[in-house]
Amino acid sequence: MYLVSLPVKPYVKRFLELNFGDPVDLKKDKKLYNYFRRCLTKPRLTYDKTRCAEISNYYNENAGIVISEDDFYRYGWELSKTDVVAFGREIEANAKFFMKNIVSFYCSHMEFSRSVRYFQEKYGFTEDIWQYDSIVKDFQRNGLKFKVEFSKEITEKIEKIILLNLSDKRTISTKMIENYANNK
């Protein structure tokens, strides 16, 4: 097994491990693996001189990415600093999108702070991996803005099912169902 050591942010590493195991095997996602392989085969050097500080300050974890023996000998085992940041941002965007969707779902039936804590607990994003304040800040800036009231929607759907069942058994008339629909 051949590994590329990729500097990443702690929550990006956790997200990669949740999705692809440890070590990270991107071959399960062809599109992502091809993007990673492109970073090996055609390194971009555009921002390499300016990315040093960004990588050393934020990318303080290393994820082991599995590559094939052929890729190892043909393309190497190292990404340029520009590609490290670009690939990291791609995974970071996926991790944040995942967080926003899950926290939004939890917000539909629990308070916001509890939703964030539950997300952290459920998926292993502890404070040293992804800080609560950082999640809150990102969610408030870019989170999904609509809120679904599950209790109201579930109640309405269950009510409709009950009314239809009662109508089928002729306990109530179709007129009553029409009145129900008009009173919403």
PDB file of C-alpha atoms in Angstrom:
ATOM      1  CA  MET A   1       0.000   0.000   0.000  1.00  0.00           C
ATOM      2  CA  TYR A   2       1.355   3.388  -1.005  1.00  0.00           C
ATOM      3  CA  LEU A   3       0.403   6.515   0.934  1.00  0.00           C
ATOM      4  CA  VAL A   4       0.603  10.215   0.254  1.00  0.00           C
ATOM      5  CA  SER A   5       0.840  12.282   3.431  1.00  0.00           C
ATOM      6  CA  LEU A   6      -1.471  15.230   2.906  1.00  0.00           C
ATOM      7  CA  PRO A   7      -1.493  18.219   5.298  1.00  0.00           C
ATOM      8  CA  VAL A   8      -5.108  19.107   6.152  1.00  0.00           C
ATOM      9  CA  LYS A   9      -7.189  20.900   8.750  1.00  0.00           C
ATOM     10  CA  PRO A  10      -8.274  18.652  11.658  1.00  0.00           C
ATOM     11  CA  TYR A  11     -11.971  18.589  10.716  1.00  0.00           C
ATOM     12  CA  VAL A  12     -11.104  17.871   7.087  1.00  0.00           C
ATOM     13  CA  LYS A  13      -9.081  14.859   8.234  1.00  0.00           C
ATOM     14  CA  ARG A  14     -12.007  13.646  10.351  1.00  0.00           C
ATOM     15  CA  PHE A  15     -14.417  14.132   7.437  1.00  0.00           C
ATOM     16  CA  LEU A  16     -12.115  12.170   5.102  1.00  0.00           C
ATOM     17  CA  GLU A  17     -11.785   9.359   7.654  1.00  0.00           C
ATOM     18  CA  LEU A  18     -15.560   9.210   8.185  1.00  0.00           C
ATOM     19  CA  ASN A  19     -16.122   8.864   4.445  1.00  0.00           C
ATOM     20  CA  PHE A  20     -13.124   6.881   3.225  1.00  0.00           C
ATOM     21  CA  GLY A  21     -11.558   5.193   6.261  1.00  0.00           C
ATOM     22  CA  ASP A  22      -8.102   5.476   7.813  1.00  0.00           C
ATOM     23  CA  PRO A  23      -5.940   5.491   5.757  1.00  0.00           C
ATOM     24  CA  VAL A  24      -8.101   7.419   3.319  1.00  0.00           C
ATOM     25  CA  ASP A  25      -9.013   5.402   0.215  1.00  0.00           C
ATOM     26  CA  LEU A  26     -10.418   7.862  -2.323  1.00  0.00           C
ATOM     27  CA  LYS A  27     -10.881   5.159  -4.969  1.00  0.00           C
ATOM     28  CA  LYS A  28     -14.449   4.726  -3.695  1.00  0.00           C
ATOM     29  CA  ASP A  29     -15.203   8.179  -5.158  1.00  0.00           C
ATOM     30  CA  LYS A  30     -13.879   8.173  -8.735  1.00  0.00           C
ATOM     31  CA  LYS A  31     -14.368  11.910  -9.280  1.00  0.00           C
ATOM     32  CA  LEU A  32     -12.467  12.839  -6.120  1.00  0.00           C
ATOM     33  CA  TYR A  33      -9.724  10.292  -6.766  1.00  0.00           C
ATOM     34  CA  ASN A  34      -9.251  11.598 -10.312  1.00  0.00           C
ATOM     35  CA  TYR A  35      -9.011  15.140  -8.936  1.00  0.00           C
ATOM     36  CA  PHE A  36      -6.395  13.975  -6.422  1.00  0.00           C
ATOM     37  CA  ARG A  37      -4.491  12.086  -9.135  1.00  0.00           C
ATOM     38  CA  ARG A  38      -4.543  15.224 -11.334  1.00  0.00           C
ATOM     39  CA  CYS A  39      -2.905  17.086  -8.461  1.00  0.00           C
ATOM     40  CA  LEU A  40      -0.116  14.480  -8.539  1.00  0.00           C
ATOM     41  CA  THR A  41       0.266  14.360 -12.315  1.00  0.00           C
ATOM     42  CA  LYS A  42       0.041  18.047 -13.185  1.00  0.00           C
ATOM     43  CA  PRO A  43       1.095  20.059 -10.148  1.00  0.00           C
ATOM     44  CA  ARG A  44       0.107  23.705 -10.092  1.00  0.00           C
ATOM     45  CA  LEU A  45       2.734  26.004  -8.621  1.00  0.00           C
ATOM     46  CA  THR A  46       0.898  29.314  -8.986  1.00  0.00           C
ATOM     47  CA  TYR A  47       0.670  30.177  -5.282  1.00  0.00           C
ATOM     48  CA  ASP A  48       3.435  28.003  -3.845  1.00  0.00           C
ATOM     49  CA  LYS A  49       5.451  30.935  -2.513  1.00  0.00           C
ATOM     50  CA  THR A  50       2.466  32.507  -0.733  1.00  0.00           C
ATOM     51  CA  ARG A  51       0.836  29.291   0.586  1.00  0.00           C
ATOM     52  CA  CYS A  52       3.632  28.368   3.033  1.00  0.00           C
ATOM     53  CA  ALA A  53       2.169  30.387   5.923  1.00  0.00           C
ATOM     54  CA  GLU A  54      -1.385  29.164   5.272  1.00  0.00           C
ATOM     55  CA  ILE A  55      -0.333  25.519   5.299  1.00  0.00           C
ATOM     56  CA  SER A  56       1.812  25.807   8.423  1.00  0.00           C
ATOM     57  CA  ASN A  57      -0.861  27.745  10.386  1.00  0.00           C
ATOM     58  CA  TYR A  58      -4.029  25.817   9.542  1.00  0.00           C
ATOM     59  CA  TYR A  59      -3.069  22.488   8.000  1.00  0.00           C
ATOM     60  CA  ASN A  60      -1.709  20.948  11.193  1.00  0.00           C
ATOM     61  CA  GLU A  61      -2.901  17.354  10.654  1.00  0.00           C
ATOM     62  CA  ASN A  62      -1.781  14.781   8.108  1.00  0.00           C
ATOM     63  CA  ALA A  63      -4.128  12.428   6.309  1.00  0.00           C
ATOM     64  CA  GLY A  64      -2.698   9.340   4.678  1.00  0.00           C
ATOM     65  CA  ILE A  65      -4.167   9.013   1.185  1.00  0.00           C
ATOM     66  CA  VAL A  66      -3.888   5.587  -0.473  1.00  0.00           C
ATOM     67  CA  ILE A  67      -2.639   5.599  -4.056  1.00  0.00           C
ATOM     68  CA  SER A  68      -1.938   2.734  -6.432  1.00  0.00           C
ATOM     69  CA  GLU A  69       1.559   1.417  -7.023  1.00  0.00           C
ATOM     70  CA  ASP A  70       1.273   2.588 -10.632  1.00  0.00           C
ATOM     71  CA  ASP A  71       0.363   6.150  -9.575  1.00  0.00           C
ATOM     72  CA  PHE A  72       3.183   6.143  -7.033  1.00  0.00           C
ATOM     73  CA  TYR A  73       5.876   5.236  -9.576  1.00  0.00           C
ATOM     74  CA  ARG A  74       4.365   7.157 -12.468  1.00  0.00           C
ATOM     75  CA  TYR A  75       3.363  10.446 -10.768  1.00  0.00           C
ATOM     76  CA  GLY A  76       5.015  10.532  -7.366  1.00  0.00           C
ATOM     77  CA  TRP A  77       3.798  10.998  -3.825  1.00  0.00           C
ATOM     78  CA  GLU A  78       3.823  14.731  -3.235  1.00  0.00           C
ATOM     79  CA  LEU A  79       1.442  17.582  -4.020  1.00  0.00           C
ATOM     80  CA  SER A  80       2.473  21.172  -4.596  1.00  0.00           C
ATOM     81  CA  LYS A  81       1.457  23.666  -1.909  1.00  0.00           C
ATOM     82  CA  THR A  82      -1.059  25.166  -4.341  1.00  0.00           C
ATOM     83  CA  ASP A  83      -2.657  21.749  -4.852  1.00  0.00           C
ATOM     84  CA  VAL A  84      -2.594  20.913  -1.122  1.00  0.00           C
ATOM     85  CA  VAL A  85      -4.659  24.046  -0.437  1.00  0.00           C
ATOM     86  CA  ALA A  86      -6.941  23.526  -3.465  1.00  0.00           C
ATOM     87  CA  PHE A  87      -7.653  19.897  -2.564  1.00  0.00           C
ATOM     88  CA  GLY A  88      -8.106  20.845   1.102  1.00  0.00           C
ATOM     89  CA  ARG A  89     -10.635  23.523   0.161  1.00  0.00           C
ATOM     90  CA  GLU A  90     -12.583  21.044  -1.964  1.00  0.00           C
ATOM     91  CA  ILE A  91     -12.916  18.616   0.953  1.00  0.00           C
ATOM     92  CA  GLU A  92     -13.528  21.498   3.385  1.00  0.00           C
ATOM     93  CA  ALA A  93     -16.467  22.681   1.263  1.00  0.00           C
ATOM     94  CA  ASN A  94     -17.935  19.166   1.376  1.00  0.00           C
ATOM     95  CA  ALA A  95     -17.447  18.953   5.154  1.00  0.00           C
ATOM     96  CA  LYS A  96     -19.104  22.331   5.708  1.00  0.00           C
ATOM     97  CA  PHE A  97     -22.002  21.456   3.414  1.00  0.00           C
ATOM     98  CA  PHE A  98     -22.478  18.221   5.358  1.00  0.00           C
ATOM     99  CA  MET A  99     -22.385  20.139   8.667  1.00  0.00           C
ATOM    100  CA  LYS A 100     -24.893  22.750   7.494  1.00  0.00           C
ATOM    101  CA  ASN A 101     -27.376  20.135   6.331  1.00  0.00           C
ATOM    102  CA  ILE A 102     -27.118  17.990   9.452  1.00  0.00           C
ATOM    103  CA  VAL A 103     -27.280  20.947  11.868  1.00  0.00           C
ATOM    104  CA  SER A 104     -30.246  22.367   9.925  1.00  0.00           C
ATOM    105  CA  PHE A 105     -32.040  19.073  10.287  1.00  0.00           C
ATOM    106  CA  TYR A 106     -31.340  18.960  14.028  1.00  0.00           C
ATOM    107  CA  CYS A 107     -32.517  22.583  14.358  1.00  0.00           C
ATOM    108  CA  SER A 108     -35.917  21.528  13.087  1.00  0.00           C
ATOM    109  CA  HIS A 109     -36.599  19.718  16.342  1.00  0.00           C
ATOM    110  CA  MET A 110     -34.098  21.035  18.902  1.00  0.00           C
ATOM    111  CA  GLU A 111     -32.532  24.362  19.839  1.00  0.00           C
ATOM    112  CA  PHE A 112     -29.562  25.608  17.810  1.00  0.00           C
ATOM    113  CA  SER A 113     -26.806  25.247  20.431  1.00  0.00           C
ATOM    114  CA  ARG A 114     -27.933  21.722  21.235  1.00  0.00           C
ATOM    115  CA  SER A 115     -28.041  20.925  17.504  1.00  0.00           C
ATOM    116  CA  VAL A 116     -24.407  21.931  17.053  1.00  0.00           C
ATOM    117  CA  ARG A 117     -23.280  19.985  20.151  1.00  0.00           C
ATOM    118  CA  TYR A 118     -25.232  16.933  19.017  1.00  0.00           C
ATOM    119  CA  PHE A 119     -23.607  17.146  15.563  1.00  0.00           C
ATOM    120  CA  GLN A 120     -20.166  17.313  17.176  1.00  0.00           C
ATOM    121  CA  GLU A 121     -20.910  14.375  19.443  1.00  0.00           C
ATOM    122  CA  LYS A 122     -22.614  12.186  16.847  1.00  0.00           C
ATOM    123  CA  TYR A 123     -19.899  12.512  14.187  1.00  0.00           C
ATOM    124  CA  GLY A 124     -16.822  12.818  16.408  1.00  0.00           C
ATOM    125  CA  PHE A 125     -16.006  16.463  15.709  1.00  0.00           C
ATOM    126  CA  THR A 126     -14.684  17.204  19.194  1.00  0.00           C
ATOM    127  CA  GLU A 127     -13.573  20.692  20.250  1.00  0.00           C
ATOM    128  CA  ASP A 128      -9.950  19.984  19.302  1.00  0.00           C
ATOM    129  CA  ILE A 129     -11.074  18.859  15.825  1.00  0.00           C
ATOM    130  CA  TRP A 130     -13.793  21.412  14.984  1.00  0.00           C
ATOM    131  CA  GLN A 131     -14.564  24.075  17.555  1.00  0.00           C
ATOM    132  CA  TYR A 132     -18.152  24.834  18.506  1.00  0.00           C
ATOM    133  CA  ASP A 133     -17.647  28.583  17.925  1.00  0.00           C
ATOM    134  CA  SER A 134     -16.228  27.942  14.465  1.00  0.00           C
ATOM    135  CA  ILE A 135     -19.221  25.789  13.501  1.00  0.00           C
ATOM    136  CA  VAL A 136     -21.656  28.393  14.847  1.00  0.00           C
ATOM    137  CA  LYS A 137     -19.909  31.208  12.972  1.00  0.00           C
ATOM    138  CA  ASP A 138     -19.876  29.320   9.676  1.00  0.00           C
ATOM    139  CA  PHE A 139     -23.486  28.205  10.083  1.00  0.00           C
ATOM    140  CA  GLN A 140     -24.684  31.739  10.856  1.00  0.00           C
ATOM    141  CA  ARG A 141     -22.851  33.122   7.820  1.00  0.00           C
ATOM    142  CA  ASN A 142     -23.641  30.396   5.312  1.00  0.00           C
ATOM    143  CA  GLY A 143     -26.172  28.052   6.889  1.00  0.00           C
ATOM    144  CA  LEU A 144     -29.404  27.008   5.332  1.00  0.00           C
ATOM    145  CA  LYS A 145     -31.802  29.861   6.033  1.00  0.00           C
ATOM    146  CA  PHE A 146     -35.141  28.078   5.937  1.00  0.00           C
ATOM    147  CA  LYS A 147     -36.410  26.243   8.979  1.00  0.00           C
ATOM    148  CA  VAL A 148     -38.723  23.296   8.735  1.00  0.00           C
ATOM    149  CA  GLU A 149     -41.215  22.813  11.529  1.00  0.00           C
ATOM    150  CA  PHE A 150     -41.440  19.052  11.610  1.00  0.00           C
ATOM    151  CA  SER A 151     -43.989  18.875  14.357  1.00  0.00           C
ATOM    152  CA  LYS A 152     -46.455  21.004  12.373  1.00  0.00           C
ATOM    153  CA  GLU A 153     -45.864  19.163   9.096  1.00  0.00           C
ATOM    154  CA  ILE A 154     -45.988  15.724  10.699  1.00  0.00           C
ATOM    155  CA  THR A 155     -49.194  16.610  12.528  1.00  0.00           C
ATOM    156  CA  GLU A 156     -50.834  17.763   9.286  1.00  0.00           C
ATOM    157  CA  LYS A 157     -49.765  14.648   7.379  1.00  0.00           C
ATOM    158  CA  ILE A 158     -50.921  12.282  10.137  1.00  0.00           C
ATOM    159  CA  GLU A 159     -54.209  14.167  10.381  1.00  0.00           C
ATOM    160  CA  LYS A 160     -54.728  13.804   6.631  1.00  0.00           C
ATOM    161  CA  ILE A 161     -53.993  10.062   6.774  1.00  0.00           C
ATOM    162  CA  ILE A 162     -56.436   9.621   9.650  1.00  0.00           C
ATOM    163  CA  LEU A 163     -59.141  11.572   7.877  1.00  0.00           C
ATOM    164  CA  LEU A 164     -58.673   9.543   4.689  1.00  0.00           C
ATOM    165  CA  ASN A 165     -58.826   6.293   6.681  1.00  0.00           C
ATOM    166  CA  LEU A 166     -61.980   7.477   8.453  1.00  0.00           C
ATOM    167  CA  SER A 167     -63.470   8.446   5.111  1.00  0.00           C
ATOM    168  CA  ASP A 168     -62.669   5.021   3.637  1.00  0.00           C
ATOM    169  CA  LYS A 169     -64.577   3.390   6.503  1.00  0.00           C
ATOM    170  CA  ARG A 170     -67.381   5.941   6.040  1.00  0.00           C
ATOM    171  CA  THR A 171     -66.938   7.308   9.553  1.00  0.00           C
ATOM    172  CA  ILE A 172     -66.723  10.800   8.092  1.00  0.00           C
ATOM    173  CA  SER A 173     -67.803  12.178   4.755  1.00  0.00           C
ATOM    174  CA  THR A 174     -65.630  13.521   1.936  1.00  0.00           C
ATOM    175  CA  LYS A 175     -67.225  16.898   2.635  1.00  0.00           C
ATOM    176  CA  MET A 176     -65.459  16.958   6.001  1.00  0.00           C
ATOM    177  CA  ILE A 177     -62.115  16.278   4.299  1.00  0.00           C
ATOM    178  CA  GLU A 178     -62.802  19.128   1.850  1.00  0.00           C
ATOM    179  CA  ASN A 179     -63.578  21.449   4.786  1.00  0.00           C
ATOM    180  CA  TYR A 180     -60.329  20.361   6.447  1.00  0.00           C
ATOM    181  CA  ALA A 181     -58.352  21.133   3.295  1.00  0.00           C
ATOM    182  CA  ASN A 182     -60.033  24.552   2.926  1.00  0.00           C
ATOM    183  CA  ASN A 183     -59.342  25.529   6.575  1.00  0.00           C
ATOM    184  CA  LYS A 184     -55.583  25.090   6.349  1.00  0.00           C
TER     185      LYS A 184
END
